mmCIF file of C-alpha atoms in Angstrom:
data_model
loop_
_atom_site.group_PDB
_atom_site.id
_atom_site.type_symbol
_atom_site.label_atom_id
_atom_site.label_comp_id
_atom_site.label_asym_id
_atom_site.label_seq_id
_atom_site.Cartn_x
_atom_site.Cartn_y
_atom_site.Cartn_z
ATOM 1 C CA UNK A 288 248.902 8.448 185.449
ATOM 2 C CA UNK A 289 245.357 10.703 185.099
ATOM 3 C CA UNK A 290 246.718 14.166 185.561
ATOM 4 C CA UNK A 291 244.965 17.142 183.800
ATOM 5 C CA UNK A 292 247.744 17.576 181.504
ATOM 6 C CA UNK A 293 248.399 16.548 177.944
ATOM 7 C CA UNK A 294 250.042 13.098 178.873
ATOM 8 C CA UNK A 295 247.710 12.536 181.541
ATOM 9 C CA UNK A 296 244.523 13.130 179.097
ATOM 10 C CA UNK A 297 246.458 10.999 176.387
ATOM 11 C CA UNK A 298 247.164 8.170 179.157
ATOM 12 C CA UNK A 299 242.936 8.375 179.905
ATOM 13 C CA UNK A 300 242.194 8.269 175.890
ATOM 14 C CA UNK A 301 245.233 5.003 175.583
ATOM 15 C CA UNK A 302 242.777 2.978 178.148
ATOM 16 C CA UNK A 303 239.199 4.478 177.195
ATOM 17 C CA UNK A 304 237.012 1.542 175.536
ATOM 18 C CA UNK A 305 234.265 4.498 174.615
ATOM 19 C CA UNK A 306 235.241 6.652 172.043
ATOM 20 C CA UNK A 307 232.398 9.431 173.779
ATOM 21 C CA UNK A 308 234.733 9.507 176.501
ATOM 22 C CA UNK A 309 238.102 10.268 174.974
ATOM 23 C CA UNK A 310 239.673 13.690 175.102
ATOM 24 C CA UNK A 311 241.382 13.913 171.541
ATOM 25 C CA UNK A 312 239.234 13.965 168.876
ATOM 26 C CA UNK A 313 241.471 12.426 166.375
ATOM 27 C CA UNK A 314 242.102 9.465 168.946
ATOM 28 C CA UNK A 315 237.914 8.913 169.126
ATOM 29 C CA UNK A 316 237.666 9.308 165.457
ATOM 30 C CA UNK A 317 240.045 6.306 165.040
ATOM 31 C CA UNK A 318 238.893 4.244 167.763
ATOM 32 C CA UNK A 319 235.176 4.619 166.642
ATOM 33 C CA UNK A 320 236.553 3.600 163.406
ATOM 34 C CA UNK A 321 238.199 0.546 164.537
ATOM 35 C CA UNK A 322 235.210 -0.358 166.692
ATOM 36 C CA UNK A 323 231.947 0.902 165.123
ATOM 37 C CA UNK A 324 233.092 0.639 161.167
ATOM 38 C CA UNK A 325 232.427 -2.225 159.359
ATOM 39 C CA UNK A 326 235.462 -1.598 157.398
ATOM 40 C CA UNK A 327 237.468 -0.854 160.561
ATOM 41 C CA UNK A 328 236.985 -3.564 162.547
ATOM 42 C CA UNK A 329 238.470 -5.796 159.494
ATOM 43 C CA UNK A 330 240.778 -3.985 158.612
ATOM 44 C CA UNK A 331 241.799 -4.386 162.983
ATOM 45 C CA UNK A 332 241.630 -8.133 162.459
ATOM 46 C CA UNK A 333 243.765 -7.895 159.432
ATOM 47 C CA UNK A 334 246.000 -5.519 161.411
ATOM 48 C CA UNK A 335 246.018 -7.686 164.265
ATOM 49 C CA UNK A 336 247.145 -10.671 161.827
ATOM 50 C CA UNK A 337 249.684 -8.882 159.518
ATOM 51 C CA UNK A 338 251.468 -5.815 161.414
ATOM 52 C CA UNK A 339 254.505 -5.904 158.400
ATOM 53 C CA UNK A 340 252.522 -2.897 156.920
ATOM 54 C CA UNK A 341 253.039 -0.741 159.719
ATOM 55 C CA UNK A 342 256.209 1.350 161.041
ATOM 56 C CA UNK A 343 256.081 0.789 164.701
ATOM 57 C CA UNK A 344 258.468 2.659 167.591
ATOM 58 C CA UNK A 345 258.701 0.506 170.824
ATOM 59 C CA UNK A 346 257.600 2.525 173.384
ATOM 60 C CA UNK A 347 257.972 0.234 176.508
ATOM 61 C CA UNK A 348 258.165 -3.006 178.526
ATOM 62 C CA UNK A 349 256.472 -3.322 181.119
ATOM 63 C CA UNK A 350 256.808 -6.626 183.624
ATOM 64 C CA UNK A 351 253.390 -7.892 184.563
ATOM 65 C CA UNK A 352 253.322 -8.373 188.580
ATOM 66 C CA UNK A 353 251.014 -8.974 191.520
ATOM 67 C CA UNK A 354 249.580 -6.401 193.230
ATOM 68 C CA UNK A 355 247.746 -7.947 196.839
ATOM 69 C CA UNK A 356 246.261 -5.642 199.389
ATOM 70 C CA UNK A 357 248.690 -5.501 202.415
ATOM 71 C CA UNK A 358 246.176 -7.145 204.352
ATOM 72 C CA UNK A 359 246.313 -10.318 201.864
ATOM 73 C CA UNK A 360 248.715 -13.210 203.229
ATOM 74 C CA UNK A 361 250.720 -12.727 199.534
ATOM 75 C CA UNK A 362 251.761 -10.154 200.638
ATOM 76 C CA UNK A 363 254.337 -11.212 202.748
ATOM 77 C CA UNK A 364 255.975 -13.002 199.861
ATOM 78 C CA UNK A 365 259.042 -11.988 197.784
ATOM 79 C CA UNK A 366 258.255 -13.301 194.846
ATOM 80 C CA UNK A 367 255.183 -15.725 193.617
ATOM 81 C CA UNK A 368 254.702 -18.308 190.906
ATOM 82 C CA UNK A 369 251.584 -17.635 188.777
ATOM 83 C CA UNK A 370 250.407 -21.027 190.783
ATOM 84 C CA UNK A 371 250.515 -19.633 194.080
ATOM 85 C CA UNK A 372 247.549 -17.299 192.898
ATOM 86 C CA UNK A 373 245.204 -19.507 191.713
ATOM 87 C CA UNK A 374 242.982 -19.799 194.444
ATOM 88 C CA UNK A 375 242.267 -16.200 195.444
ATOM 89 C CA UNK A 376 239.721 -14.348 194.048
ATOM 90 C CA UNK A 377 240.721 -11.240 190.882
ATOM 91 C CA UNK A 378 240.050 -7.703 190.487
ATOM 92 C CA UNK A 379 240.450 -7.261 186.125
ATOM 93 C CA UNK A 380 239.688 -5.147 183.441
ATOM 94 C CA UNK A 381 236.573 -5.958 181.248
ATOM 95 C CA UNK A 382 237.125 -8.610 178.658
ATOM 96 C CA UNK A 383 237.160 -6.330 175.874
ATOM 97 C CA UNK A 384 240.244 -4.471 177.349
ATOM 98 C CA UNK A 385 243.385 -6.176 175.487
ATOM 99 C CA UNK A 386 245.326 -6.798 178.915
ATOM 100 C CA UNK A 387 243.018 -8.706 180.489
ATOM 101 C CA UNK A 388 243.025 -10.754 177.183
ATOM 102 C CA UNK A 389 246.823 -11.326 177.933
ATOM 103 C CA UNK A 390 246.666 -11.705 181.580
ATOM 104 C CA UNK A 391 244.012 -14.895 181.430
ATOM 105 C CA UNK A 392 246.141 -16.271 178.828
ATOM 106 C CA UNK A 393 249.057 -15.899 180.740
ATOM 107 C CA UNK A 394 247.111 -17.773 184.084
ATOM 108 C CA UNK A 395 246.213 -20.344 181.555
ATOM 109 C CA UNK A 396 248.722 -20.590 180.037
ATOM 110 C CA UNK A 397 251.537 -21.094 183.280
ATOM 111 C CA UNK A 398 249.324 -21.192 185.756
ATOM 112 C CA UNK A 399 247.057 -24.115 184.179
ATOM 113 C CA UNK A 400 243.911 -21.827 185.172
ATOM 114 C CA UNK A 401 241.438 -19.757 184.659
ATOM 115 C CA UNK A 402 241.206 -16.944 186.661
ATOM 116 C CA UNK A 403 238.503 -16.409 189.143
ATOM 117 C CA UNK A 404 237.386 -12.722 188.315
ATOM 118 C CA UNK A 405 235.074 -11.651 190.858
ATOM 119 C CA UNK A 406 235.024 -7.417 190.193
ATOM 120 C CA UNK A 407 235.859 -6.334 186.429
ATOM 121 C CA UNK A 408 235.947 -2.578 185.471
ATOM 122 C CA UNK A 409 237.673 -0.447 182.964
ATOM 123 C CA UNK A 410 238.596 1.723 185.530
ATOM 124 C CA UNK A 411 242.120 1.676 186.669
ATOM 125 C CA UNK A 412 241.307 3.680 190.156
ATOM 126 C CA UNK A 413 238.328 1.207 190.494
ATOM 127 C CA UNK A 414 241.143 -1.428 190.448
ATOM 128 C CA UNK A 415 243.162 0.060 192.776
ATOM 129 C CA UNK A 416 240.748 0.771 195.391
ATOM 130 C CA UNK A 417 239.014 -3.187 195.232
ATOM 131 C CA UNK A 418 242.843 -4.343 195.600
ATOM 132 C CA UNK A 419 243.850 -2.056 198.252
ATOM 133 C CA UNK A 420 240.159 -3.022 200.186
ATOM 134 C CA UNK A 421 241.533 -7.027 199.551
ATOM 135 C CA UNK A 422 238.597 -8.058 197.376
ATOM 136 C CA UNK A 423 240.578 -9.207 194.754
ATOM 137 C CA UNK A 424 243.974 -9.680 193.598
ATOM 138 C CA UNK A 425 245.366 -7.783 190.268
ATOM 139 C CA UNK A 426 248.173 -9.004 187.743
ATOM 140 C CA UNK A 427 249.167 -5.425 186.312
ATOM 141 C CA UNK A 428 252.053 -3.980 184.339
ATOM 142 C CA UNK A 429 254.733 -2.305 187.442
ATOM 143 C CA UNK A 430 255.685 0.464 186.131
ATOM 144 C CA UNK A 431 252.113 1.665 184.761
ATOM 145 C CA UNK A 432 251.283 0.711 188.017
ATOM 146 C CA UNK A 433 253.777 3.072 190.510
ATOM 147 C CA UNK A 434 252.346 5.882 188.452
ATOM 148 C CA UNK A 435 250.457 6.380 191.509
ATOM 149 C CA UNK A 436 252.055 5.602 194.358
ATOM 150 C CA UNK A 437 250.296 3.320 196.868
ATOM 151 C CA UNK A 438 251.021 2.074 200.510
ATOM 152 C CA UNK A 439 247.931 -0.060 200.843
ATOM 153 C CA UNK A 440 249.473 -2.962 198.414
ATOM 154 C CA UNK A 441 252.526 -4.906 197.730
ATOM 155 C CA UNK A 442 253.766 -5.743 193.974
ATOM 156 C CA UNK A 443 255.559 -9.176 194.448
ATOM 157 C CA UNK A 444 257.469 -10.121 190.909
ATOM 158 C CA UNK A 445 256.209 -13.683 189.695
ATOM 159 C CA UNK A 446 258.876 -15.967 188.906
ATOM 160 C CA UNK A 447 257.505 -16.960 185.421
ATOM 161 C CA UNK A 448 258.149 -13.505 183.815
ATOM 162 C CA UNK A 449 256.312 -12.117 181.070
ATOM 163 C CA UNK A 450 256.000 -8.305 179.750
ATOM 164 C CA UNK A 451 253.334 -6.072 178.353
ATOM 165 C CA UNK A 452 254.753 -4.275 174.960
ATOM 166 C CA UNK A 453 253.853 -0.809 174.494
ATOM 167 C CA UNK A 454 254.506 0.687 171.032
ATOM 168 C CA UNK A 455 252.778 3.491 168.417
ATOM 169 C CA UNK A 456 252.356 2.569 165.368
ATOM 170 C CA UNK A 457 251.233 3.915 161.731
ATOM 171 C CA UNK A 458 250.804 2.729 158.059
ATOM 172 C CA UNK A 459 253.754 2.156 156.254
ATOM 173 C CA UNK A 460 252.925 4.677 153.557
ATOM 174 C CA UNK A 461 252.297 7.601 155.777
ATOM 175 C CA UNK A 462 254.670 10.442 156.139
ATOM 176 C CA UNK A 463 254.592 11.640 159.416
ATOM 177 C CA UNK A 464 253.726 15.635 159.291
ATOM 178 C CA UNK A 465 255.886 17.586 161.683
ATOM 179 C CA UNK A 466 253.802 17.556 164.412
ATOM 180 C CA UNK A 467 252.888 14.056 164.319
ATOM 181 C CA UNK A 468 256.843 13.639 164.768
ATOM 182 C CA UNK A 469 256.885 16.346 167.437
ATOM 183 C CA UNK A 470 253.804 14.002 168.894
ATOM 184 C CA UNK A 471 255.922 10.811 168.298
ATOM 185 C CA UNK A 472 259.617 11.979 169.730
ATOM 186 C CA UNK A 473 257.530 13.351 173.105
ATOM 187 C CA UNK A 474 255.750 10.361 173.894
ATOM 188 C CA UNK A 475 259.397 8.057 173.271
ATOM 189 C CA UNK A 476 260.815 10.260 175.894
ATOM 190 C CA UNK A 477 258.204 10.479 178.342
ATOM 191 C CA UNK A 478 257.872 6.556 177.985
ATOM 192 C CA UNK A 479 261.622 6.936 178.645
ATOM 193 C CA UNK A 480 261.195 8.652 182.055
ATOM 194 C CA UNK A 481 259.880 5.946 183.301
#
């Protein structure tokens, strides 16, 4: 979702890799912390290896699933195996974006292989459009996905299931101000709407 709303500006910041391009302040202020800052990035390694000092609200799971142009003969299938895909050519996100991290490892890892990425972007329309246009496939969380509505593709489940977690987190010893709680309890229930 990209609308010019709150959520929609928040859902643009949640996937921005440049801090220069985020809408919230606070959000690019933390981000260009965790990426720029010496002291940031280790303390993201150390947060990446120890997440016990952190209060953490689930926010969603999200099923990973194909998503083949209509055109693509996968289309016509109810449900794949990760297998089944390993021969067609992949639309992904840039390395540095965490799902694609989690969708090679997932090929690898049931699949036994590495996907053949032949268009990367961290642009989620940029995705959409090279998938509906059949010049790639795209492994992508559903219900992120149906956001925006398309009748070009087909998501087809994949028989060996695996989810995308979604959750906000914050340090252990922080007290949440009032509108950080306002902030917390609206994003739980519009993760809840969908």
């Amino acid at each position: 979702y990209r609308g010019n709303d709150a959520i929609g500006r928040l859902m643009h910041d949640f996937s921005c890799t440049n801090p220069n391009d985020m809408n919230y302040k606070e959000l690019a202020k933390k981000a260009r912390y965790f990426k720029e800052e010496k002291e940031g990035v280790a303390s993201m390694s150390q947060i990446l290896e120890d997440m016990s000092c952190y209060n953490y609200e689930p926010l969603m799971e999200d099923e990973i699933v194909a998503v083949v142009s209509n055109n693509n003969p996968l289309s016509k299938k109810s449900i794949l195996s990760i297998k089944d895909m390993a021969d067609f050519p992949f639309v992904s996100y840039y390395k540095t974006i965490n799902l694609r991290d989690f969708t090679d490892n997932y090929c690898k890892t049931y699949g036994g292989f590495t996907p053949n990425v032949v268009f990367e972007t961290h642009d989620y329309t940029a995705l959409r459009y090279m998938i509906e246009k059949d010049k790639g496939i795209g492994l992508l969380p559903e219900k992120f996905f149906n956001l925006q509505h398309s009748d070009k593709v087909t998501i087809v489940p994949l028989k060996e299931k695996v989810s995308r977690s979604l959750a906000i987190a914050w340090d252990k010893d922080k007290f949440l101000t009032e509108d950080e709680q306002n902030f917390l309890e609206y994003t739980k229930k519009w993760f809840d709407s969908l």
